[in-house]
Short mmCIF file of C-alpha atoms and ligand atoms in Angstrom, two decimals:
data_model
loop_
_atom_site.label_atom_id
_atom_site.label_comp_id
_atom_site.label_asym_id
_atom_site.label_seq_id
_atom_site.Cartn_x
_atom_site.Cartn_y
_atom_site.Cartn_z
CA UNK A 29 55.45 -36.57 -7.75
CA UNK A 30 56.98 -37.11 -11.16
CA UNK A 31 55.10 -38.91 -13.92
CA UNK A 32 57.10 -40.77 -16.56
CA UNK A 33 55.88 -40.46 -20.14
CA UNK A 34 57.16 -42.99 -22.63
CA UNK A 35 56.48 -41.00 -25.81
CA UNK A 36 56.15 -44.00 -28.15
CA UNK A 37 53.24 -45.34 -26.11
CA UNK A 38 51.41 -42.41 -24.51
CA UNK A 39 49.27 -40.84 -27.25
CA UNK A 40 49.49 -40.91 -31.03
CA UNK A 41 48.23 -37.78 -32.82
CA UNK A 42 48.78 -38.86 -36.44
CA UNK A 43 47.66 -42.48 -36.49
CA UNK A 44 50.98 -44.12 -37.42
CA UNK A 45 50.82 -46.32 -34.33
CA UNK A 46 53.69 -44.54 -32.55
CA UNK A 47 53.00 -41.93 -29.90
CA UNK A 48 54.31 -38.41 -30.46
CA UNK A 49 54.82 -35.00 -28.86
CA UNK A 50 51.58 -33.40 -30.16
CA UNK A 51 49.77 -36.45 -28.72
CA UNK A 52 51.29 -35.73 -25.31
CA UNK A 53 50.42 -32.03 -25.49
CA UNK A 54 46.80 -32.90 -26.27
CA UNK A 55 46.62 -35.09 -23.15
CA UNK A 56 48.26 -32.72 -20.64
CA UNK A 57 44.90 -31.96 -19.06
CA UNK A 58 44.72 -35.59 -17.96
CA UNK A 59 47.98 -35.19 -16.07
CA UNK A 60 46.87 -31.93 -14.48
CA UNK A 61 43.61 -33.62 -13.40
CA UNK A 62 45.50 -36.59 -12.00
CA UNK A 63 47.54 -34.19 -9.90
CA UNK A 64 51.12 -34.73 -11.04
CA UNK A 65 53.78 -32.08 -10.33
CA UNK A 66 56.22 -32.85 -13.11
CA UNK A 67 56.59 -35.01 -16.19
CA UNK A 68 59.70 -36.87 -17.28
CA UNK A 69 59.83 -37.64 -20.98
CA UNK A 70 61.81 -40.66 -22.17
CA UNK A 71 64.01 -39.82 -25.22
CA UNK A 72 62.34 -38.20 -28.24
CA UNK A 73 65.55 -37.29 -30.13
CA UNK A 74 66.50 -38.37 -33.67
CA UNK A 75 67.31 -42.06 -33.43
CA UNK A 76 67.26 -45.25 -35.49
CA UNK A 77 65.27 -46.68 -32.53
CA UNK A 78 67.57 -49.65 -32.03
CA UNK A 79 66.72 -49.32 -28.32
CA UNK A 80 63.45 -47.38 -28.52
CA UNK A 81 65.19 -43.99 -28.62
CA UNK A 82 67.91 -44.66 -26.01
CA UNK A 83 70.20 -44.68 -29.05
CA UNK A 84 70.49 -40.96 -29.78
CA UNK A 85 71.79 -39.77 -33.15
CA UNK A 86 71.42 -36.04 -32.43
CA UNK A 87 71.03 -34.60 -28.93
CA UNK A 88 69.72 -31.26 -30.13
CA UNK A 89 66.71 -32.16 -32.24
CA UNK A 90 63.49 -34.20 -32.29
CA UNK A 91 62.95 -37.54 -34.02
CA UNK A 92 60.52 -36.98 -36.94
CA UNK A 93 58.41 -39.93 -35.70
CA UNK A 94 57.73 -37.86 -32.57
CA UNK A 95 57.44 -34.38 -34.11
CA UNK A 96 59.63 -31.32 -34.43
CA UNK A 97 61.63 -29.05 -32.18
CA UNK A 98 58.71 -26.60 -32.39
CA UNK A 99 56.45 -29.37 -31.04
CA UNK A 100 58.85 -29.84 -28.12
CA UNK A 101 58.82 -26.10 -27.38
CA UNK A 102 55.02 -26.09 -27.54
CA UNK A 103 54.79 -29.09 -25.22
CA UNK A 104 57.11 -27.43 -22.68
CA UNK A 105 55.12 -24.17 -22.81
CA UNK A 106 51.75 -25.95 -22.50
CA UNK A 107 52.98 -28.03 -19.58
CA UNK A 108 54.25 -24.92 -17.84
CA UNK A 109 50.86 -23.21 -18.41
CA UNK A 110 49.29 -26.03 -16.39
CA UNK A 111 51.86 -25.80 -13.60
CA UNK A 112 53.64 -28.99 -14.72
CA UNK A 113 57.42 -29.06 -14.73
CA UNK A 114 59.26 -30.87 -17.52
CA UNK A 115 62.24 -33.20 -17.19
CA UNK A 116 63.90 -34.63 -20.29
CA UNK A 117 66.05 -37.74 -20.65
CA UNK A 118 69.77 -37.36 -21.22
CA UNK A 119 71.68 -40.38 -22.58
CA UNK A 120 75.39 -39.73 -21.96
CA UNK A 121 76.81 -43.26 -21.67
CA UNK A 122 76.53 -43.96 -25.40
CA UNK A 123 75.39 -42.38 -28.62
CA UNK A 124 73.66 -44.12 -31.49
CA UNK A 125 75.92 -45.71 -34.08
CA UNK A 126 74.14 -43.31 -36.44
CA UNK A 127 75.57 -40.28 -34.58
CA UNK A 128 77.89 -38.14 -36.76
CA UNK A 129 80.69 -38.75 -34.25
CA UNK A 130 80.52 -42.49 -34.78
CA UNK A 131 80.49 -42.08 -38.56
CA UNK A 132 83.63 -39.94 -38.22
CA UNK A 133 85.25 -42.50 -35.91
CA UNK A 134 84.75 -45.25 -38.49
CA UNK A 135 85.83 -43.06 -41.39
CA UNK A 136 89.12 -41.91 -39.82
CA UNK A 137 90.48 -45.23 -38.59
CA UNK A 138 92.57 -46.51 -35.65
CA UNK A 139 94.41 -43.95 -33.55
CA UNK A 140 92.45 -40.95 -34.85
CA UNK A 141 91.15 -38.24 -32.55
CA UNK A 142 87.65 -39.14 -33.77
CA UNK A 143 88.08 -42.68 -32.45
CA UNK A 144 89.12 -41.36 -29.03
CA UNK A 145 85.56 -40.21 -28.43
CA UNK A 146 84.55 -43.86 -28.12
CA UNK A 147 86.12 -46.95 -26.61
CA UNK A 148 87.97 -48.60 -29.51
CA UNK A 149 90.58 -51.31 -28.84
CA UNK A 150 92.51 -53.93 -30.75
CA UNK A 151 91.26 -57.46 -30.25
CA UNK A 152 92.99 -60.30 -28.44
CA UNK A 153 94.43 -63.43 -29.96
CA UNK A 154 97.03 -63.70 -32.73
CA UNK A 155 94.93 -61.91 -35.35
CA UNK A 156 92.98 -59.75 -32.93
CA UNK A 157 89.90 -61.83 -33.68
CA UNK A 158 88.90 -62.14 -30.01
CA UNK A 159 87.15 -59.24 -28.25
CA UNK A 160 89.43 -57.03 -26.09
CA UNK A 161 87.89 -58.40 -22.87
CA UNK A 162 85.15 -60.75 -21.72
CA UNK A 163 82.45 -58.18 -20.97
CA UNK A 164 78.90 -59.04 -21.95
CA UNK A 165 76.22 -56.62 -23.12
CA UNK A 166 73.31 -55.97 -20.74
CA UNK A 167 71.05 -57.16 -23.55
CA UNK A 168 73.05 -60.38 -24.05
CA UNK A 169 76.00 -61.36 -26.24
CA UNK A 170 79.46 -59.77 -26.25
CA UNK A 171 79.83 -56.09 -25.36
CA UNK A 172 82.22 -55.60 -28.30
CA UNK A 173 81.67 -55.41 -32.04
CA UNK A 174 84.44 -55.56 -34.63
CA UNK A 175 84.60 -52.96 -37.40
CA UNK A 176 85.94 -53.37 -40.94
CA UNK A 177 89.55 -52.37 -40.16
CA UNK A 178 89.77 -54.97 -37.39
CA UNK A 179 89.37 -52.83 -34.24
CA UNK A 180 86.59 -53.42 -31.76
CA UNK A 181 84.27 -50.92 -30.05
CA UNK A 182 82.61 -51.26 -26.68
CA UNK A 183 78.82 -51.21 -26.28
CA UNK A 184 77.46 -52.13 -22.86
CA UNK A 185 74.02 -52.23 -24.51
CA UNK A 186 73.13 -52.80 -28.18
CA UNK A 187 75.78 -52.67 -30.96
CA UNK A 188 73.80 -49.62 -32.12
CA UNK A 189 74.81 -47.88 -28.84
CA UNK A 190 78.63 -47.38 -28.81
CA UNK A 191 79.91 -46.28 -25.37
CA UNK A 192 81.46 -42.83 -25.21
CA UNK A 193 84.93 -42.26 -23.76
CA UNK A 194 84.34 -39.95 -20.80
CA UNK A 195 88.09 -39.60 -20.20
CA UNK A 196 88.13 -37.44 -23.32
CA UNK A 197 87.59 -33.73 -22.49
CA UNK A 198 85.84 -33.23 -25.81
CA UNK A 199 83.04 -35.55 -24.70
CA UNK A 200 82.64 -33.58 -21.46
CA UNK A 201 82.48 -30.24 -23.29
CA UNK A 202 79.94 -31.58 -25.75
CA UNK A 203 77.55 -32.73 -23.03
CA UNK A 204 77.79 -29.46 -21.11
CA UNK A 205 76.70 -27.86 -24.33
CA UNK A 206 73.80 -30.30 -24.78
CA UNK A 207 72.66 -29.49 -21.23
CA UNK A 208 72.76 -25.77 -22.08
CA UNK A 209 70.75 -26.38 -25.24
CA UNK A 210 67.82 -27.85 -23.27
CA UNK A 211 68.16 -25.55 -20.26
CA UNK A 212 67.87 -22.61 -22.66
CA UNK A 213 64.66 -24.21 -23.95
CA UNK A 214 63.36 -23.94 -20.38
CA UNK A 215 63.37 -27.57 -19.27
CA UNK A 216 63.35 -28.07 -15.50
CA UNK A 217 65.83 -30.88 -15.44
CA UNK A 218 67.29 -34.13 -16.72
CA UNK A 219 66.91 -37.80 -15.96
CA UNK A 220 70.39 -39.14 -16.54
CA UNK A 221 70.44 -42.54 -18.26
CA UNK A 222 72.87 -45.19 -16.96
CA UNK A 223 74.48 -42.59 -14.70
CA UNK A 224 76.62 -45.28 -13.06
CA UNK A 225 78.22 -46.41 -16.32
CA UNK A 226 80.10 -43.47 -17.83
CA UNK A 227 83.54 -44.26 -16.42
CA UNK A 228 85.06 -47.70 -16.85
CA UNK A 229 87.94 -49.13 -14.84
CA UNK A 230 91.01 -47.92 -16.77
CA UNK A 231 92.45 -51.37 -17.49
CA UNK A 232 89.12 -52.73 -18.80
CA UNK A 233 89.86 -55.85 -16.77
CA UNK A 234 87.96 -59.07 -17.46
CA UNK A 235 84.93 -59.57 -15.28
CA UNK A 236 83.97 -63.23 -15.67
CA UNK A 237 80.47 -62.67 -14.34
CA UNK A 238 77.17 -62.56 -16.17
CA UNK A 239 76.35 -58.97 -17.06
CA UNK A 240 73.71 -57.19 -15.07
CA UNK A 241 72.88 -53.52 -14.98
CA UNK A 242 73.08 -53.63 -11.18
CA UNK A 243 76.38 -52.66 -9.60
CA UNK A 244 76.03 -55.45 -7.01
CA UNK A 245 75.74 -55.14 -3.24
CA UNK A 246 78.73 -54.19 -1.14
CA UNK A 247 80.43 -57.49 -0.44
CA UNK A 248 84.05 -58.61 -0.40
CA UNK A 249 83.68 -59.21 -4.15
CA UNK A 250 85.17 -56.44 -6.31
CA UNK A 251 82.78 -53.97 -7.94
CA UNK A 252 82.17 -54.67 -11.62
CA UNK A 253 84.73 -52.72 -13.70
CA UNK A 254 81.98 -51.09 -15.79
CA UNK A 255 79.67 -49.79 -13.05
CA UNK A 256 79.77 -47.21 -10.27
CA UNK A 257 83.39 -46.19 -10.68
CA UNK A 258 84.38 -43.24 -8.48
CA UNK A 259 85.28 -41.10 -11.50
CA UNK A 260 81.62 -40.55 -12.48
CA UNK A 261 81.07 -38.12 -9.62
CA UNK A 262 83.34 -35.44 -10.99
CA UNK A 263 81.15 -35.31 -14.12
CA UNK A 264 78.01 -34.67 -12.09
CA UNK A 265 79.71 -31.97 -10.04
CA UNK A 266 80.46 -30.13 -13.32
CA UNK A 267 76.87 -30.48 -14.42
CA UNK A 268 75.56 -29.30 -11.07
CA UNK A 269 77.63 -26.13 -11.29
CA UNK A 270 76.15 -25.47 -14.72
CA UNK A 271 72.56 -26.03 -13.56
CA UNK A 272 73.05 -23.85 -10.49
CA UNK A 273 73.95 -20.97 -12.79
CA UNK A 274 70.46 -21.07 -14.33
CA UNK A 275 67.46 -19.29 -12.84
CA UNK A 276 64.81 -21.36 -11.07
CA UNK A 277 65.20 -24.88 -9.73
CA UNK A 278 66.72 -27.23 -12.35
CA UNK A 279 67.30 -30.79 -11.31
CA UNK A 280 69.36 -33.88 -12.17
CA UNK A 281 67.98 -37.35 -11.48
CA UNK A 282 70.29 -40.35 -11.61
CA UNK A 283 69.28 -43.62 -13.19
CA UNK A 284 71.96 -45.55 -11.36
CA UNK A 285 71.40 -49.24 -10.64
CA UNK A 286 73.65 -49.02 -7.64
CA UNK A 287 73.49 -51.06 -4.46
CA UNK A 288 73.54 -50.66 -1.51
CA UNK A 289 71.61 -47.47 -0.66
CA UNK A 290 74.70 -45.90 0.95
CA UNK A 291 76.61 -46.20 -2.31
CA UNK A 292 73.67 -44.78 -4.30
CA UNK A 293 73.51 -41.82 -1.91
CA UNK A 294 76.91 -40.69 -3.19
CA UNK A 295 75.17 -39.59 -6.41
CA UNK A 296 73.02 -37.12 -4.48
CA UNK A 297 75.61 -35.45 -2.30
CA UNK A 298 75.00 -31.68 -2.00
CA UNK A 299 77.16 -30.76 -5.00
CA UNK A 300 76.01 -33.58 -7.31
CA UNK A 301 72.60 -34.70 -8.51
CA UNK A 302 69.32 -33.87 -6.78
CA UNK A 303 67.67 -37.27 -6.79
CA UNK A 304 68.43 -40.88 -7.71
CA UNK A 305 65.95 -43.64 -8.49
CA UNK A 306 65.61 -46.08 -5.64
CA UNK A 307 65.71 -49.43 -7.44
CA UNK A 308 66.36 -51.32 -4.22
CA UNK A 309 62.83 -50.25 -3.24
CA UNK A 310 61.41 -51.37 -6.59
CA UNK A 311 63.09 -54.77 -6.20
CA UNK A 312 62.01 -55.39 -2.60
CA UNK A 313 59.66 -58.33 -1.86
CA UNK A 314 56.09 -57.81 -0.81
CA UNK A 315 56.56 -58.70 2.86
CA UNK A 316 56.40 -56.44 5.88
CA UNK A 317 60.02 -57.11 6.97
CA UNK A 318 61.43 -56.55 3.44
CA UNK A 319 59.46 -53.34 2.96
CA UNK A 320 60.35 -52.08 6.43
CA UNK A 321 64.04 -52.78 5.84
CA UNK A 322 64.20 -51.04 2.45
CA UNK A 323 62.22 -47.99 3.56
CA UNK A 324 64.30 -47.50 6.70
CA UNK A 325 67.57 -48.00 4.90
CA UNK A 326 66.62 -45.70 2.01
CA UNK A 327 65.58 -42.88 4.33
CA UNK A 328 68.73 -43.18 6.42
CA UNK A 329 71.03 -43.25 3.38
CA UNK A 330 69.62 -40.11 1.77
CA UNK A 331 69.20 -38.30 5.11
CA UNK A 332 72.93 -38.76 5.61
CA UNK A 333 73.62 -36.61 2.54
CA UNK A 334 70.62 -34.27 2.92
CA UNK A 335 68.83 -35.37 -0.27
CA UNK A 336 65.19 -36.39 -0.73
CA UNK A 337 64.53 -40.13 -0.80
CA UNK A 338 62.81 -41.42 -3.93
CA UNK A 339 60.31 -44.19 -4.49
CA UNK A 340 59.42 -46.02 -7.68
CA UNK A 341 57.45 -49.17 -8.43
CA UNK A 342 57.28 -49.24 -12.25
CA UNK A 343 59.09 -47.86 -15.28
CA UNK A 344 59.76 -48.74 -18.93
CA UNK A 345 62.46 -51.29 -18.02
CA UNK A 346 60.66 -53.56 -15.54
CA UNK A 347 57.54 -55.74 -15.37
CA UNK A 348 54.67 -53.47 -14.29
CA UNK A 349 54.04 -53.76 -10.56
CA UNK A 350 50.41 -54.84 -11.03
CA UNK A 351 51.83 -58.01 -12.60
CA UNK A 352 55.11 -58.35 -10.71
CA UNK A 353 53.25 -58.44 -7.42
CA UNK A 354 50.88 -61.09 -8.82
CA UNK A 355 53.74 -63.62 -8.92
CA UNK A 356 54.41 -65.66 -5.76
CA UNK A 357 56.10 -63.53 -3.09
CA UNK A 358 59.87 -63.86 -3.34
CA UNK A 359 59.97 -64.64 -7.10
CA UNK A 360 63.16 -63.22 -8.61
CA UNK A 361 62.58 -60.16 -10.82
CA UNK A 362 61.60 -61.53 -14.23
CA UNK A 363 63.02 -59.81 -17.31
CA UNK A 364 59.67 -59.83 -19.10
CA UNK A 365 56.91 -62.43 -19.06
CA UNK A 366 55.58 -64.22 -22.14
CA UNK A 367 53.52 -67.12 -23.42
CA UNK A 368 54.61 -70.31 -21.67
CA UNK A 369 55.97 -68.47 -18.61
CA UNK A 370 54.31 -68.66 -15.22
CA UNK A 371 51.48 -66.13 -15.43
CA UNK A 372 50.86 -63.65 -12.60
CA UNK A 373 47.54 -63.73 -10.78
CA UNK A 374 45.88 -60.56 -12.06
CA UNK A 375 43.53 -60.00 -9.12
CA UNK A 376 46.24 -60.50 -6.47
CA UNK A 377 48.64 -58.38 -8.50
CA UNK A 378 46.27 -55.44 -8.78
CA UNK A 379 45.25 -55.68 -5.15
CA UNK A 380 48.87 -55.65 -3.98
CA UNK A 381 49.81 -52.99 -6.52
CA UNK A 382 47.13 -50.69 -5.15
CA UNK A 383 48.25 -51.37 -1.57
CA UNK A 384 51.90 -50.82 -2.55
CA UNK A 385 51.03 -47.56 -4.31
CA UNK A 386 49.17 -46.15 -1.32
CA UNK A 387 52.05 -47.17 0.90
CA UNK A 388 54.52 -45.48 -1.46
CA UNK A 389 52.50 -42.30 -1.88
CA UNK A 390 52.40 -41.87 1.90
CA UNK A 391 56.19 -41.89 2.22
CA UNK A 392 58.23 -38.69 2.57
CA UNK A 393 60.32 -37.93 -0.49
CA UNK A 394 59.79 -37.91 -4.22
CA UNK A 395 57.58 -40.53 -5.89
CA UNK A 396 57.86 -41.55 -9.54
CA UNK A 397 54.91 -43.00 -11.47
CA UNK A 398 55.03 -44.70 -14.87
CA UNK A 399 52.31 -43.92 -17.43
CA UNK A 400 49.36 -46.28 -17.16
CA UNK A 401 49.94 -47.37 -13.58
CA UNK A 402 47.21 -44.91 -12.58
CA UNK A 403 44.90 -47.20 -14.56
CA UNK A 404 46.20 -50.32 -12.77
CA UNK A 405 47.58 -51.56 -16.09
CA UNK A 406 49.14 -55.00 -15.98
CA UNK A 407 52.11 -56.13 -18.06
CA UNK A 408 51.12 -57.62 -21.42
CA UNK A 409 52.20 -61.12 -20.38
CA UNK A 410 50.96 -63.00 -23.46
CA UNK A 411 52.43 -60.86 -26.21
CA UNK A 412 53.31 -62.97 -29.26
CA UNK A 413 57.08 -63.24 -29.42
CA UNK A 414 57.06 -62.19 -33.10
CA UNK A 415 55.77 -58.78 -32.01
CA UNK A 416 58.64 -58.12 -29.61
CA UNK A 417 60.95 -55.20 -30.37
CA UNK A 418 63.24 -54.95 -27.34
CA UNK A 419 66.76 -55.99 -28.51
CA UNK A 420 66.97 -58.11 -25.33
CA UNK A 421 64.81 -60.87 -26.85
CA UNK A 422 67.05 -61.45 -29.88
CA UNK A 423 70.39 -60.75 -28.22
CA UNK A 424 69.72 -63.09 -25.32
CA UNK A 425 69.07 -65.88 -27.82
CA UNK A 426 65.37 -65.90 -26.89
CA UNK A 427 66.05 -66.59 -23.23
CA UNK A 428 64.98 -63.17 -21.85
CA UNK A 429 61.66 -61.79 -23.06
CA UNK A 430 62.68 -58.23 -22.26
CA UNK A 431 60.74 -55.08 -21.71
CA UNK A 432 58.05 -54.82 -24.39
CA UNK A 433 55.28 -55.98 -22.04
CA UNK A 434 55.38 -52.77 -19.98
CA UNK A 435 55.69 -50.50 -23.04
CA UNK A 436 52.37 -51.26 -24.74
CA UNK A 437 50.43 -48.14 -25.86
CA UNK A 438 48.02 -47.18 -23.09
CA UNK A 439 44.20 -47.25 -23.28
CA UNK A 440 42.21 -44.04 -23.03
CA UNK A 441 38.80 -45.06 -24.40
CA UNK A 442 37.34 -48.56 -24.18
CA UNK A 443 35.43 -48.47 -27.44
CA UNK A 444 37.72 -46.45 -29.72
CA UNK A 445 40.27 -47.78 -32.25
CA UNK A 446 43.57 -48.57 -30.48
CA UNK A 447 41.64 -47.90 -27.26
CA UNK A 448 41.96 -44.19 -27.92
CA UNK A 449 45.78 -44.28 -28.14
CA UNK A 450 45.49 -42.77 -31.63
CA UNK A 451 42.95 -42.10 -34.34
CA UNK A 452 43.52 -45.47 -36.06
CA UNK A 453 43.91 -49.11 -35.06
CA UNK A 454 47.67 -48.87 -35.41
CA UNK A 455 49.79 -49.63 -32.35
CA UNK A 456 53.53 -50.38 -32.53
CA UNK A 457 53.09 -53.15 -29.96
CA UNK A 458 49.86 -55.17 -29.82
CA UNK A 459 47.39 -54.10 -27.13
CA UNK A 460 45.71 -56.97 -25.24
CA UNK A 461 41.88 -57.19 -25.21
CA UNK A 462 41.81 -56.55 -21.43
CA UNK A 463 42.83 -52.95 -22.23
CA UNK A 464 39.11 -52.09 -22.62
CA UNK A 465 38.50 -52.77 -18.92
CA UNK A 466 41.38 -50.55 -17.90
CA UNK A 467 40.65 -47.62 -20.23
CA UNK A 468 40.57 -44.20 -18.61
CA UNK A 469 36.96 -43.56 -19.65
CA UNK A 470 35.85 -46.70 -17.79
CA UNK A 471 37.47 -45.43 -14.57
CA UNK A 472 37.08 -41.67 -14.54
CA UNK A 473 34.45 -40.65 -11.98
CA UNK A 474 33.97 -44.28 -10.89
CA UNK A 475 34.29 -44.61 -7.11
CA UNK A 476 36.83 -47.22 -6.16
CA UNK A 477 38.53 -47.32 -9.58
CA UNK A 478 42.31 -47.39 -9.62
CA UNK A 479 42.36 -44.04 -11.41
CA UNK A 480 40.23 -42.34 -8.74
CA UNK A 481 42.34 -44.02 -6.03
CA UNK A 482 45.49 -42.44 -7.48
CA UNK A 483 43.83 -39.07 -7.94
CA UNK A 484 42.57 -38.91 -4.35
CA UNK A 485 45.94 -40.11 -3.04
CA UNK A 486 47.82 -37.41 -4.94
CA UNK A 487 45.42 -34.75 -3.67
CA UNK A 488 45.78 -35.91 -0.06
CA UNK A 489 49.55 -36.26 -0.45
CA UNK A 490 49.65 -32.63 -1.41
CA UNK A 491 47.22 -31.27 1.20
CA UNK A 492 48.90 -33.23 4.01
CA UNK A 493 52.41 -32.36 2.85
CA UNK A 494 53.36 -36.05 2.89
CA UNK A 495 56.23 -35.61 0.43
CA UNK A 496 57.91 -33.15 2.79
CA UNK A 497 56.93 -34.94 5.97
CA UNK A 498 58.78 -37.16 8.40
CA UNK A 499 58.12 -40.83 8.95
CA UNK A 500 57.63 -42.20 12.43
CA UNK A 501 57.16 -45.96 12.73
CA UNK A 502 54.27 -47.20 14.85
CA UNK A 503 54.48 -50.87 14.00
CA UNK A 504 56.96 -52.99 12.08
CA UNK A 505 55.97 -56.57 12.69
CA UNK A 506 55.97 -59.58 10.40
CA UNK A 507 52.48 -58.92 9.06
CA UNK A 508 51.68 -55.24 9.48
CA UNK A 509 53.51 -51.99 8.89
CA UNK A 510 52.18 -48.74 10.31
CA UNK A 511 53.66 -45.27 10.47
CA UNK A 512 52.73 -41.66 10.99
CA UNK A 513 53.53 -38.92 8.45
CA UNK A 514 52.12 -35.41 8.12
CA UNK A 515 49.20 -35.93 10.49
CA UNK A 516 48.09 -39.22 8.93
CA UNK A 517 48.52 -42.77 10.13
CA UNK A 518 49.20 -45.28 7.37
CA UNK A 519 48.79 -49.03 7.78
CA UNK A 520 49.45 -51.86 5.33
CA UNK A 521 48.30 -55.38 6.12
CA UNK A 522 50.63 -57.96 4.51
CA UNK A 523 49.34 -60.83 6.69
CA UNK A 524 46.75 -63.52 5.97
CA UNK A 525 44.34 -62.36 8.68
CA UNK A 526 42.38 -59.10 8.82
CA UNK A 527 43.61 -56.54 11.37
CA UNK A 528 41.87 -53.67 13.17
CA UNK A 529 42.38 -50.26 11.55
CA UNK A 530 44.21 -47.49 13.41
CA UNK A 531 41.80 -45.33 15.46
CA UNK A 532 40.44 -42.22 13.76
CA UNK A 533 38.75 -41.18 10.55
CA UNK A 534 39.44 -43.26 7.44
CA UNK A 535 40.53 -40.85 4.71
CA UNK A 536 41.70 -43.27 2.02
CA UNK A 537 42.14 -46.97 1.36
CA UNK A 538 43.44 -49.16 -1.44
CA UNK A 539 40.43 -51.48 -1.26
CA UNK A 540 37.18 -52.00 0.63
CA UNK A 541 37.36 -52.76 4.35
CA UNK A 542 35.52 -55.73 5.87
CA UNK A 543 31.97 -55.26 7.19
CA UNK A 544 33.35 -55.11 10.76
CA UNK A 545 35.74 -52.31 9.74
CA UNK A 546 38.87 -54.48 9.81
CA UNK A 547 41.62 -54.12 7.18
CA UNK A 548 41.84 -57.17 4.88
CA UNK A 549 45.00 -58.78 3.51
CA UNK A 550 46.98 -56.63 1.04
CA UNK A 551 45.18 -53.39 1.79
CA UNK A 552 46.65 -50.02 2.82
CA UNK A 553 44.61 -47.46 4.76
CA UNK A 554 45.23 -43.79 5.51
CA UNK A 555 43.62 -42.60 8.76
CA UNK A 556 43.43 -39.19 10.42
CA UNK A 557 43.83 -39.95 14.13
CA UNK A 558 41.09 -38.62 16.40
C1 GLC B 614 68.55 -47.29 -19.32
C2 GLC B 614 67.19 -47.12 -19.94
C3 GLC B 614 66.91 -48.31 -20.79
C4 GLC B 614 67.97 -48.38 -21.88
C5 GLC B 614 69.37 -48.36 -21.30
C6 GLC B 614 70.38 -48.04 -22.34
O1 GLC B 614 68.63 -48.34 -18.44
O2 GLC B 614 66.23 -46.91 -18.95
O3 GLC B 614 65.62 -48.30 -21.33
O4 GLC B 614 67.80 -49.55 -22.63
O5 GLC B 614 69.51 -47.38 -20.32
O6 GLC B 614 70.28 -46.70 -22.72
#
C-alpha cells in the first residue's frame, strides 16, 4: 500500500502556508501508525510552481519552499527507520521553462543543438504566425507558444512546461543520470509523470479532437499522436536495466492515462516498469456491473504480463472520491467542482467512499492512497474562484475549475491554527470550515471513524495477505458483489435493499449493519467464513 504525499499540502513546519519536507518528516509517525508500506512524494524540486512543482527547473535539488537536499536525505533516512519505503516523482515529459536547458535553447536560436532538446518548429501560414499543428494543451488553449525569433515550442501542459525531445540521445542520457542521482540517495523508486507522453508521432500530425490526457479506448479511431506511442517502451526498458543494477528492490510506477487495460499492461511487461496506475478503475461508475467489469478486466490484463494489478480512487489530479461518489451515479468525471456547480451529497459520498475503499483494500495487488482520504476528506467544492491556482482554471477560459479542490492543506487538529497544518493560520489554498470535523485528532481512537476504519483495514490487509492473494468471485449480480481473497469473504451492497451478510464472523465493515444483521446499501463487509 503506497501513500501519496503532496508536499505543498501535507504539513508546514515554518508557517509560510506551504507544506515542506521537515513537516513531512515530523509527521512520519502518523503514516507508520496508519500502516502504510511506502510513501510517494509529489515533486519537491526547484520550480517556479507554474504547475505546483510539475514544472521542474533542476532535477537534482530541492525547492527552497520545501527545504534543502539535506532535508530530503533526512526524510528518506527517517522513513527508512520506520520501515517506510520512499518513491519520488520523476517528470520526464517536460522541464520547466526556467530550466537551464530551456534558457540555452532560447539563447542559441533556431537550428541549434540546444533547441533540439525540445520540440521547436516553425509556424504555419505565410509568416509562420500560426502554430505548427492544431494540438491543444491539456490545461486548455494551444499546445504551442511562439518565442521572440518566431519559432514555436510544444507544451502539452502549461507554457511553463516545454516538452522535451526524447528522440535526442542527450535527453535520454540526462535522465539516466537523474535516476542515478536519486537511486544513490537511496530512494526505492520513481513515479513516472505522464509516462505515455514522451514520444510523439514523428509527423506531429493534426489531431482535430479536444485534448484529453487519456489515450482513448481501443476503437477504429486512430490513437492520438501525442499519447501512448510505441516508442516510449524502449525508454522504460533502459531505465529498468539501470534500476536492476542497484541493490534492493527499486521500482518504476507509470502514470499513464492509457486505455484499455490491455494497452496499459504493456507498460508493466517484465522488462519495463513494475506498476502502472489503474485509472480505468478510478473512473468506473459506482454500480456492481461496472465495478465487476473493471476489476475482472484489470486483473486479467496484468496477469497476462505477470505484473501486480493496482488500484487507486483519489490523487492530486481528480475530485476526491468522497465527493465524486456523492454525485449521481453515472455523472461524467468533473474536472473540479466550484460555487454554482451541482454539489455532491456529502453523506452519500462519504458512505460510498468508505464502501469503495474497503472493497479496494480487499483486492489483490497494490493499492494507492492519497493524503487525507484516510480522514474521509471531501473535495473543497465551494472554493472561491479567486483563490484557485491550478493553471487549468485560467487556461480553459474559466470553463474547467481544475484540481485545487483536492489539494487543500489537510487538517490534523480541529482547534489549532490552519487545523494543525502549520504553526500559523497561513494556508496556500483556503481550508473549508468543515475541516474541523475531519481533523485527525477528532478521529484517532474513535470507533467507527474513517481514520480507524482505514487503520484496521490496512492491518487486516497485511495479516491476511490480501495484497498477495487471489480473487475468487462468489457473486457478481446487478446489486451485490462478493468474492473470496486470502481467507476472507468480501461483500459490497450497491443495491437499494439490504442483503444478508455472508456466513461467518464479521471482521470489518465500512458502516454499521442493520439491527437484524443485514448489510445496508453502500456498505462493504469483510467476513471470516466459519
Ligand atoms: C501529471 C501530474 C499532474 C501534472 C501533469 C503535468 O498528470 O499528475 O499533476 O499537471 O502531469 O506534469
